[in-house]
Coordinates of C-alpha atoms and ligand atoms in Angstrom, one line a residue:
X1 CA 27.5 95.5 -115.6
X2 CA 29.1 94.4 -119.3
X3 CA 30.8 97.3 -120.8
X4 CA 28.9 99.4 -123.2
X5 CA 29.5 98.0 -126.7
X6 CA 30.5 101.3 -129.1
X7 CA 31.8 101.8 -132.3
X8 CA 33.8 105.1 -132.6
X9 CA 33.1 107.4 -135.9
X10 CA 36.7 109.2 -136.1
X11 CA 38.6 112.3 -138.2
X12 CA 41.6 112.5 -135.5
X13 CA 42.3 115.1 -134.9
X14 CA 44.3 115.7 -131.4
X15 CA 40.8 115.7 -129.4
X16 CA 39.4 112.6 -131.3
X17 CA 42.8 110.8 -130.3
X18 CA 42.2 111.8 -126.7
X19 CA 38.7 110.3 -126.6
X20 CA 39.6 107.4 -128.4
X21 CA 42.7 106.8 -125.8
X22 CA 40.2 107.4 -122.6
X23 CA 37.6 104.7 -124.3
X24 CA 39.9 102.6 -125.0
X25 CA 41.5 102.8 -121.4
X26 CA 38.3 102.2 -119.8
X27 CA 37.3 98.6 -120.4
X28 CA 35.2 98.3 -118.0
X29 CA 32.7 100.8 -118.7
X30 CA 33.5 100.3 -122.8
X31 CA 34.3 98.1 -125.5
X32 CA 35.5 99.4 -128.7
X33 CA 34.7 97.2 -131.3
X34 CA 35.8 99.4 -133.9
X35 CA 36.6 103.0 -135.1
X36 CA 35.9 104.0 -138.3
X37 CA 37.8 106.9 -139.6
X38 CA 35.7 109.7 -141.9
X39 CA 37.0 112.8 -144.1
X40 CA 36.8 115.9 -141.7
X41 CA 39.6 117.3 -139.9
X42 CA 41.9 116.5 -142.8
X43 CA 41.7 113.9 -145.4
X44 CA 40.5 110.2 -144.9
X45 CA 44.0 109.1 -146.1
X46 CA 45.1 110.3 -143.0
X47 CA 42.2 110.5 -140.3
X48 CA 42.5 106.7 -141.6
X49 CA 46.1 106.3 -140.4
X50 CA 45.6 108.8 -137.3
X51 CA 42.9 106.1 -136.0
X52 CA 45.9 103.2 -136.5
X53 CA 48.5 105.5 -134.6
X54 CA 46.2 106.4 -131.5
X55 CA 45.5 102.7 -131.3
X56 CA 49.3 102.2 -131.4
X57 CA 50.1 104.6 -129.1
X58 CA 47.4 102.6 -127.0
X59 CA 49.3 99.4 -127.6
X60 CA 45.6 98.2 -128.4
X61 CA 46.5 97.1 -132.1
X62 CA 43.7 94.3 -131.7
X63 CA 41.0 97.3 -132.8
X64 CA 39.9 97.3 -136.1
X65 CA 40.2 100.4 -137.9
X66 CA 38.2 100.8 -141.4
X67 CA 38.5 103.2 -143.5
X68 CA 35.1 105.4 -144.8
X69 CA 33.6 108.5 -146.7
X70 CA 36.3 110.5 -148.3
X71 CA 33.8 113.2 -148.8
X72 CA 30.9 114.7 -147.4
X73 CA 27.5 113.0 -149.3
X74 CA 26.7 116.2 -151.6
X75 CA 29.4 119.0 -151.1
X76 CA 33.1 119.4 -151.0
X77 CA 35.0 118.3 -148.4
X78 CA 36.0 121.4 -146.2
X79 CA 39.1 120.5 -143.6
X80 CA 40.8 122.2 -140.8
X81 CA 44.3 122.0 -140.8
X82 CA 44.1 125.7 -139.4
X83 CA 43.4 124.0 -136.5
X84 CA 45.1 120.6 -136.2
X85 CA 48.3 121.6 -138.6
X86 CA 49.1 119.5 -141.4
X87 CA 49.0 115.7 -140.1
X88 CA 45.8 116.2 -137.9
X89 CA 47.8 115.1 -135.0
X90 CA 50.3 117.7 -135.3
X91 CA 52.3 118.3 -132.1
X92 CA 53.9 114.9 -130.9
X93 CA 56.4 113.0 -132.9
X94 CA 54.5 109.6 -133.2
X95 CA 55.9 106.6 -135.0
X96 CA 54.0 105.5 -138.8
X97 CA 51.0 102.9 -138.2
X98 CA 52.3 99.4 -138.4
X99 CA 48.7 98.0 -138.0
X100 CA 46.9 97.5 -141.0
X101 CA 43.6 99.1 -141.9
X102 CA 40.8 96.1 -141.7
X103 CA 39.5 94.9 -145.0
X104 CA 36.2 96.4 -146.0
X105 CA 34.5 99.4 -146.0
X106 CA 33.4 101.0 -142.8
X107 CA 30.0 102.0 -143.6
X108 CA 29.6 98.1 -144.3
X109 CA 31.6 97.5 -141.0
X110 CA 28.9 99.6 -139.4
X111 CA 26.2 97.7 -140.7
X112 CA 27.0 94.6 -140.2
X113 CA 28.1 95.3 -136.9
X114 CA 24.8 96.5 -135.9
X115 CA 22.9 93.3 -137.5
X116 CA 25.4 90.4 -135.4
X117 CA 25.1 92.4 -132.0
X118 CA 21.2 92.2 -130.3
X119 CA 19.3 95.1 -131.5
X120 CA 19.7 98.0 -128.5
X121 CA 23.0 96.7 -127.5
X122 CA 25.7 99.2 -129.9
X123 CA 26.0 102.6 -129.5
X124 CA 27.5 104.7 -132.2
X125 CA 29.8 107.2 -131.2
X126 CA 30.5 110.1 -134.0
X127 CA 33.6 112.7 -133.7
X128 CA 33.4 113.8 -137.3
X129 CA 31.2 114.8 -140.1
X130 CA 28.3 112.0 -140.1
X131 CA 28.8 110.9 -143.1
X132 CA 29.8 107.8 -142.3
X133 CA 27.1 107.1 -140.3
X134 CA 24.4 108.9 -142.4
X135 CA 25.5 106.3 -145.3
X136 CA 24.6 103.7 -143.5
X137 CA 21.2 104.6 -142.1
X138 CA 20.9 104.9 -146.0
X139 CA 21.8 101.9 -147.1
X140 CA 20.7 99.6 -144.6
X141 CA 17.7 101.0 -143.1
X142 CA 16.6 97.9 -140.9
X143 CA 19.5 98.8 -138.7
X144 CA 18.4 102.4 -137.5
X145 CA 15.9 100.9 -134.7
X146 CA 19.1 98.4 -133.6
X147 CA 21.0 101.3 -132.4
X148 CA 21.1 101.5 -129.0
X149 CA 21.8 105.1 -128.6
X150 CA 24.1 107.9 -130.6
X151 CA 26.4 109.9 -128.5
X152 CA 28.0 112.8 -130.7
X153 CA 30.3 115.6 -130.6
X154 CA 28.8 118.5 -133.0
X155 CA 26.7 121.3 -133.0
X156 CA 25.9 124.4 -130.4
X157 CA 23.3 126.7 -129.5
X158 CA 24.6 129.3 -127.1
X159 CA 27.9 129.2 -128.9
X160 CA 26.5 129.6 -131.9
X161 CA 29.6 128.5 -134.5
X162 CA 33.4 127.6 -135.1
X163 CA 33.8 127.0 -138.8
X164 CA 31.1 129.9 -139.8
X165 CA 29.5 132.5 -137.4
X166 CA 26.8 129.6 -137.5
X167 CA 27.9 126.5 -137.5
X168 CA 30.4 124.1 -136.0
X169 CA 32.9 122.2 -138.2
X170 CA 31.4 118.8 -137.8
X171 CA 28.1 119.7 -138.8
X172 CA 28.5 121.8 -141.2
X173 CA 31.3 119.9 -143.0
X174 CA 28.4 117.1 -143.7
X175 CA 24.8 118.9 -143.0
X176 CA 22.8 116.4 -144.8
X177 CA 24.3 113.8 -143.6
X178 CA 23.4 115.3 -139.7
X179 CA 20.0 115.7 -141.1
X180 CA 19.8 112.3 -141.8
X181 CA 20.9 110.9 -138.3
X182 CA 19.5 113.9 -136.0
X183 CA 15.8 112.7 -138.0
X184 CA 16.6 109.1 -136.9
X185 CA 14.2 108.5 -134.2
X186 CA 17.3 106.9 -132.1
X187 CA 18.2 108.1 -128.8
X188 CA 20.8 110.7 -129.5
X189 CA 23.3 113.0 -127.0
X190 CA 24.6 116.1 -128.3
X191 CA 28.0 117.2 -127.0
X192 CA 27.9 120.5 -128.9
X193 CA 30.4 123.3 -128.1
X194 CA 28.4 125.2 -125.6
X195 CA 29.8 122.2 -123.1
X196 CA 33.2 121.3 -124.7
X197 CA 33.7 125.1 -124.6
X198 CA 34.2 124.0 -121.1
X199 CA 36.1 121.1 -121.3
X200 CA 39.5 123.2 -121.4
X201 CA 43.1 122.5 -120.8
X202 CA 44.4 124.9 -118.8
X203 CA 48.1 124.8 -117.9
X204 CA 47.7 122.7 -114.2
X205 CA 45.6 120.5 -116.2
X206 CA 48.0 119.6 -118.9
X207 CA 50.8 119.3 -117.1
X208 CA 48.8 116.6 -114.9
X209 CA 48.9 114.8 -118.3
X210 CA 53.0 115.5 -118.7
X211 CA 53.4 114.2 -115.1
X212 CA 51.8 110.9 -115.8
X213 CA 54.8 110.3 -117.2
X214 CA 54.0 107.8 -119.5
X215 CA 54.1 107.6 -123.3
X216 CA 50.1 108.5 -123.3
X217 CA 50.2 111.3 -120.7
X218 CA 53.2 113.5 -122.7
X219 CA 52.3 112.7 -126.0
X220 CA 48.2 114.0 -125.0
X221 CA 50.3 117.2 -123.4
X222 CA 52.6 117.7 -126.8
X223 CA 49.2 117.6 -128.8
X224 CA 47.3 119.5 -126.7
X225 CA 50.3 122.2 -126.8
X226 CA 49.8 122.5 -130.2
X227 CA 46.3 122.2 -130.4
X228 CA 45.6 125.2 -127.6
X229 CA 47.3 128.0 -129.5
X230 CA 44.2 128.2 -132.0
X231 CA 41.5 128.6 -129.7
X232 CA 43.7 130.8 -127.1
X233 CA 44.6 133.4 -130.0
X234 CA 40.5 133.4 -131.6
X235 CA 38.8 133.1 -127.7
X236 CA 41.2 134.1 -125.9
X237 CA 40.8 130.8 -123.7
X238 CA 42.6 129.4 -120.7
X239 CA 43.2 126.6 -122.8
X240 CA 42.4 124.0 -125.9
X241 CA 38.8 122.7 -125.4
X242 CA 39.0 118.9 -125.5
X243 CA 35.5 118.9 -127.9
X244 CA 35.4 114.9 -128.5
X245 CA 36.2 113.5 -125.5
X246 CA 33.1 114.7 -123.8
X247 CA 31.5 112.1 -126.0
X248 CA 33.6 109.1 -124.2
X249 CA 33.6 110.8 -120.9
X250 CA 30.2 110.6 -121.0
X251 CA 29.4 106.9 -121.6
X252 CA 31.8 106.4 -118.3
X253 CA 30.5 109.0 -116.1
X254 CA 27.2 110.8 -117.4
X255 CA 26.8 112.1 -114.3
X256 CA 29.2 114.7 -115.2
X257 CA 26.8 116.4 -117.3
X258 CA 24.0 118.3 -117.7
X259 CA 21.8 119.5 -120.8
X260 CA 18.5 119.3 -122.0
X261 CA 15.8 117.3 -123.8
X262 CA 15.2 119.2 -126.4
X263 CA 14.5 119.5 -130.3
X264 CA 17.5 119.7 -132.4
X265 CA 16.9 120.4 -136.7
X266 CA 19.8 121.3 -138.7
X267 CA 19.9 123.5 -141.2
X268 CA 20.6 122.5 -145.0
X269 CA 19.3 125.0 -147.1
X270 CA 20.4 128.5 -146.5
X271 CA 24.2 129.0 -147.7
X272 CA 24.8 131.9 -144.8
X273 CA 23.7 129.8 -141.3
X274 CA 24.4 126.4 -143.4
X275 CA 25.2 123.7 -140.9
X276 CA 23.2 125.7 -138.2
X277 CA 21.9 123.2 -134.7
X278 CA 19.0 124.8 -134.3
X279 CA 18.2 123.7 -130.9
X280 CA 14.8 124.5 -129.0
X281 CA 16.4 125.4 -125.8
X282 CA 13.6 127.7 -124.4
X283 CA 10.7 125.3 -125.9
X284 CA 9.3 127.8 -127.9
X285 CA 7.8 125.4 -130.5
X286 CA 5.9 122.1 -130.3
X287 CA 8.5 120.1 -132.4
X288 CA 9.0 116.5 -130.5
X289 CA 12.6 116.3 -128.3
X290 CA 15.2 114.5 -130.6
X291 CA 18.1 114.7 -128.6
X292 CA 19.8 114.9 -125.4
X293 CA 21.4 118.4 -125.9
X294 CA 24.2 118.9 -123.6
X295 CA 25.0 123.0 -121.9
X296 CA 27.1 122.2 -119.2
X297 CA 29.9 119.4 -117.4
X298 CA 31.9 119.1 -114.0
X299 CA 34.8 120.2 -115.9
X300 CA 37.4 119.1 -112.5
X301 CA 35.3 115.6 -112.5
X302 CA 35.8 115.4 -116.3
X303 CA 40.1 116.1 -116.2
X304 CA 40.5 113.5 -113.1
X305 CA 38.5 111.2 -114.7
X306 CA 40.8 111.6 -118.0
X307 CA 44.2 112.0 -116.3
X308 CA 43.8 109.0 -114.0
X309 CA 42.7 106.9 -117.5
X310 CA 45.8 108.1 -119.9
X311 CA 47.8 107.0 -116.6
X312 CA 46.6 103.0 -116.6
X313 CA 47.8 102.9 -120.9
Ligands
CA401 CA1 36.7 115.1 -134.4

């Protein structure tokens, strides 16, 4: 089978850099055409030149990386350097891009991307606020029914929020623009954090990663050392939950994980659950299924899948 044509929607972000390295070392099963960077974890000026380094680190400097939204479509950007420190990538020492950002704007990347490939043959692949993507549903809406299917990391139900007791970061940083693209119609898989809350590094797993031994497998271990200290001191977790790269895993091995068909509306109008996935788990009303919402993942299947891709870069 060709791989899956994708474009990855990016604020790296340590767990956006591990899903972009795992896509990007899986050619068989994908092919990047692009990433497009978004405000979200911290500023575009640097979720921009994140996207460049991860490719670097890579050594895939053929992908073109655009540049996006620097803000959310109505509201003030809201970042997390709480989380991933000051850089975004905070942990490993990693080298200044040397690979330029692509000319052109990445919501016009997007569409135009979607109008040259056959319609049903790119998926879209968000790891950030959805503004990017929500921008151009807007602009270009001929290219909605060409999208093949969305796969995103954002949202939770059972887990209710990370950013507010109610809402996760990526959706909440950008509600109306998740409005926009969970009201699509498209085909869309929700990676919210009731699975990636499962999807955690525990010490045996990372130092898997540090024994790979290559460039890849300790820088991925020196980011997720700094990125576990956040959710070990507010969960008190066995480790850093690798949120984004349940979104790539997934186009490689969906059989990994398990969810539900159920309706997903998010919430955009009350200040104190703003950003709220309010998924229809139980099917307790008759609102159609929108999306794919994922609860639950082979969390052993989903680290040897990872470790033995950061091991062929
Ligand atoms: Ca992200």
């Amino acid at each position: 089978m060709a791989p899956r044509k994708i474009i990855i929607d990016t604020d790296p972000g340590q767990d956006d850099a591990v899903a972009i390295l795992l896509a990007l070392a899986s050619p068989d099963e994908i092919e990047v055409l692009g990433i497009t960077a978004v405000a979200g974890n911290v500023p575009l000026s640097l979720t921009a030149k994140n996207a460049r380094i991860v490719c670097e680190l890579a050594g895939q400097t053929g992908v073109p990386v655009y540049a996006g939204c620097d803000r959310p479509l109505i509201r003030p950007l809201v970042t997390a350097e709480h989380v991933h420190g000051k850089t975004g990538l905070d942990g490993p020492v990693l080298p200044d891009p040397e690979m330029p950002l692509a000319d052109g704007h990445a919501v016009d990347f997007i569409i135009e991307t979607l109008r040259k490939h056959d319609s049903g043959t790119v998926t879209l692949c968000p790891l950030g606020p959805l503004t990017n993507i929500a921008m151009a549903f807007r602009k270009a809406p001929d290219i909605v029914d060409r999208v093949q299917e969305i796969v995103l990391m954002g949202g939770a139900y059972f887990e209710v929020g990370n950013i507010t007791p109610t809402a996760e970061f990526n959706i909440h940083v950008d509600p109306e623009a998740a409005d926009i693209v969970f009201r699509s119609g498209r085909p869309i898989v929700v990676m919210p954090l009731d699975v990636t809350h499962k999807a955690l590094v525990t010490k045996p797993r990372n130092d898997a990663f540090r024994a790979l031994g290559n460039k890849v497998g300790i820088a991925v271990a020196e980011m997720t050392d700094f990125f576990e200290r956040f959710d070990k001191e507010k969960y008190g977790s066995a480790g850093a939950p690798l949120h984004d790269p349940c979104v790539t895993a997934y186009l490689i091995r969906p059989e990994l994980f398990s969810g539900r068909h159920v309706n997903v509306e998010v919430e955009t109008r009350s200040e104190l659950t703003m950003g709220m996935t309010v998924a229809d788990w139980w099917g307790v009303t008759d609102r159609a299924p929108n999306a794919l919402f994922i609860g639950d993942l082979d969390a052993d299947g989903f680290f040897d899948l990872l470790t033995e891709r950061l091991g062929r870069l």
